[in-house]
Coordinates of C-alpha atoms and ligand atoms in Angstrom, one line a residue:
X1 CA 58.9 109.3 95.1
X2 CA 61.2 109.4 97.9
X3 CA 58.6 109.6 100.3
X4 CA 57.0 106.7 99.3
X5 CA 60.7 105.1 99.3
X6 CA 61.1 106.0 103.1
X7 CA 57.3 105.3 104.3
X8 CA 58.1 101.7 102.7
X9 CA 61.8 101.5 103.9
X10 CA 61.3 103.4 107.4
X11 CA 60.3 101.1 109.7
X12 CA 62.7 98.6 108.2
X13 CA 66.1 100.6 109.0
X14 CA 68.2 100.6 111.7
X15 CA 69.3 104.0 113.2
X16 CA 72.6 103.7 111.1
X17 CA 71.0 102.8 108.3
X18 CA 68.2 105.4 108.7
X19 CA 71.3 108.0 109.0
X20 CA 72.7 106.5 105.7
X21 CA 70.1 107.2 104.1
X22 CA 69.1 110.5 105.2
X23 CA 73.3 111.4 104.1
X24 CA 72.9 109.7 100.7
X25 CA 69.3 111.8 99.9
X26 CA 70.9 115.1 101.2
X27 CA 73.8 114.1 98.5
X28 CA 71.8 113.4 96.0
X29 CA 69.2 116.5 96.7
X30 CA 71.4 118.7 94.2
X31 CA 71.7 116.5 91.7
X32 CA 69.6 116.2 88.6
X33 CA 69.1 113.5 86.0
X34 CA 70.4 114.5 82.6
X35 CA 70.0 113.3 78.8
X36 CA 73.9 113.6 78.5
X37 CA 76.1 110.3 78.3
X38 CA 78.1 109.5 81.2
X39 CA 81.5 109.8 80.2
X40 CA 83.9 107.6 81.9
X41 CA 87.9 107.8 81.1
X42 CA 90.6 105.7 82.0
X43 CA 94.1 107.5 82.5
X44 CA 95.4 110.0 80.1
X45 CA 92.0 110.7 78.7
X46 CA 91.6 107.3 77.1
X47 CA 87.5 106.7 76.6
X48 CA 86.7 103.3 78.8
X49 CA 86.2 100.5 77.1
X50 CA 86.9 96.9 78.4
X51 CA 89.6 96.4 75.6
X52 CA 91.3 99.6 76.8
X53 CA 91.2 98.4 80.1
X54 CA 92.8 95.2 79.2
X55 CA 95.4 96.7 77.3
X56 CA 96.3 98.7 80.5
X57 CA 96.3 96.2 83.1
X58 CA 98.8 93.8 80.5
X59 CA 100.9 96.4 79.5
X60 CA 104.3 96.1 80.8
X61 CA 103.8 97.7 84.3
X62 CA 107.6 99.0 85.5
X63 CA 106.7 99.1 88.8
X64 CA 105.2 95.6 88.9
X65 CA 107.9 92.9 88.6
X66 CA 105.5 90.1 88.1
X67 CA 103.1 92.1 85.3
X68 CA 105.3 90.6 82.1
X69 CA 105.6 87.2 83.6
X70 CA 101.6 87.1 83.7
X71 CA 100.4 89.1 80.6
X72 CA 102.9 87.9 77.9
X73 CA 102.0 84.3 79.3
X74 CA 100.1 82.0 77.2
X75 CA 97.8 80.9 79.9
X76 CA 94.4 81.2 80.1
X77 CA 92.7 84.4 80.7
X78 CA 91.4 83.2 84.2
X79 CA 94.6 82.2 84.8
X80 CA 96.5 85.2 84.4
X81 CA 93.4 87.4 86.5
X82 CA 94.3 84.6 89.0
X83 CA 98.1 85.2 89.3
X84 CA 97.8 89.0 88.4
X85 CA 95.5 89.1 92.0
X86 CA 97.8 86.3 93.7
X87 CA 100.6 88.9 93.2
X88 CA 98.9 92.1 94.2
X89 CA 97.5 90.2 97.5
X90 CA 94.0 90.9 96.2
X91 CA 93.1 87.1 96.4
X92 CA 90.1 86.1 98.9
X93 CA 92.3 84.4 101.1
X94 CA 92.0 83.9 104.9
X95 CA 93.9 86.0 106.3
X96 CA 92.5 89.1 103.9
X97 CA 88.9 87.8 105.1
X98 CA 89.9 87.8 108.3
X99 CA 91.6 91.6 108.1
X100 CA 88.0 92.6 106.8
X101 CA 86.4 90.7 109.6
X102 CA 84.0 88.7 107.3
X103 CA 86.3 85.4 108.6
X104 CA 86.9 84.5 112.5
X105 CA 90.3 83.5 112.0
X106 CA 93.4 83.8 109.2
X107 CA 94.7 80.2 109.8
X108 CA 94.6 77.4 107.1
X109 CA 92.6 74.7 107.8
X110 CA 95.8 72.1 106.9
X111 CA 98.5 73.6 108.3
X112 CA 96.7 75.0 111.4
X113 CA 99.2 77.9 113.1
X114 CA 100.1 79.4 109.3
X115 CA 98.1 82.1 108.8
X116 CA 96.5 81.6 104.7
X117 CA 98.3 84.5 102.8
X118 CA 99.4 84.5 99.0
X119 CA 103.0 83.5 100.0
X120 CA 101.1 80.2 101.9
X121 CA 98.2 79.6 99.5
X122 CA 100.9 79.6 96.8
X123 CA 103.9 78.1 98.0
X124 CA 104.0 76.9 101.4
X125 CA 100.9 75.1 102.3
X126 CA 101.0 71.4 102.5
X127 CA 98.7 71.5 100.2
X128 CA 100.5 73.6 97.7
X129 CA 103.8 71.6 98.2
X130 CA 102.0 68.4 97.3
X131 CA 101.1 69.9 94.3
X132 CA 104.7 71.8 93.7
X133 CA 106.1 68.4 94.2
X134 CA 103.4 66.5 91.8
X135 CA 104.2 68.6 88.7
X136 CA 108.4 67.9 89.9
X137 CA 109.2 71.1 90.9
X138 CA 110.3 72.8 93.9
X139 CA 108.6 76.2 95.3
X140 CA 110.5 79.0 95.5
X141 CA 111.7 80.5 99.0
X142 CA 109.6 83.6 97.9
X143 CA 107.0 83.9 95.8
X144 CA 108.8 87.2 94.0
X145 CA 111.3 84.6 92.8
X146 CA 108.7 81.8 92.0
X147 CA 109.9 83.1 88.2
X148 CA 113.2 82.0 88.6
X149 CA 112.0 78.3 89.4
X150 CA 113.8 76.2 87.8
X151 CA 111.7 73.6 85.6
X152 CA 111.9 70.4 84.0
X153 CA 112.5 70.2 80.1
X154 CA 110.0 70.9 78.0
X155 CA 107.7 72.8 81.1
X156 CA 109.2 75.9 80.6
X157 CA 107.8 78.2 83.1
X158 CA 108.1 81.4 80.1
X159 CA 106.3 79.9 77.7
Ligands
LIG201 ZN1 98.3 75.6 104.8

């Protein structure tokens, strides 16, 4: 079979890719298909399952400051997955397209010399001000104290 995989793909690769290829079928030359289940385990020996994953990620995290805020919230769960990657930097921003070179520059296209990071998608952005100041709040200086924000009656930023 994998000579009729590389007489199809050969003349189709690129010398790195033609190296890539010839590393992954040395790697893989050992190895043989079994009838055994794949095991997978999360930490402590806990059998994967998305529900144990869940419970994982939203249990209280002591070295995450932000991880009670988010997963005791009663926001959606898209919501939470949003701020939960907003906090860990882990958002598609600019400038983290740009560090992986798949964008030309990190700069937001409203504010022009700010490069778009977490901190400026979320709080510092025109854009994100306008919508700060639409709901009546304020943005924090940071956005590790954006849980301290100080909101209106009955918008209570814990609930
Ligand atoms: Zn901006």
């Amino acid at each position: 079979m994998h000579d009729g995989l590389l007489a199809t793909l050969r003349n189709r690769l690129t010398n790195s890719a033609f190296i890539e290829l010839a590393t992954v079928l040395s790697l893989l030359q050992d190895i043989a298909p079994t009838v055994h289940p794949d095991d997978r385990f999360l930490t402590h020996g806990v059998t994967f399952s998305a529900w144990c994953a869940y419970s994982l990620l939203s249990s209280a995290d002591k070295l995450d400051p932000h991880s009670d805020h988010i997963w005791s919230s009663k926001a959606t769960i898209k919501v939470k997955i949003f701020a939960w990657l907003l906090f860990r930097d882990r958002l598609n921003t600019k400038a983290n397209l740009h560090r992986k070179t798949i964008a030309s520059d990190s700069l937001c296209p409203w504010c022009a010399h700010h490069p778009v990071d977490a901190s400026h998608l979320a709080l510092f952005c025109i854009r994100a001000v306008q919508v700060w100041h639409l709901l009546g709040l304020h943005p924090p200086p940071d956005i590790d104290l954006i849980w301290t924000t100080v909101t209106p009656n009955g918008l209570d930023i814990n609930i």
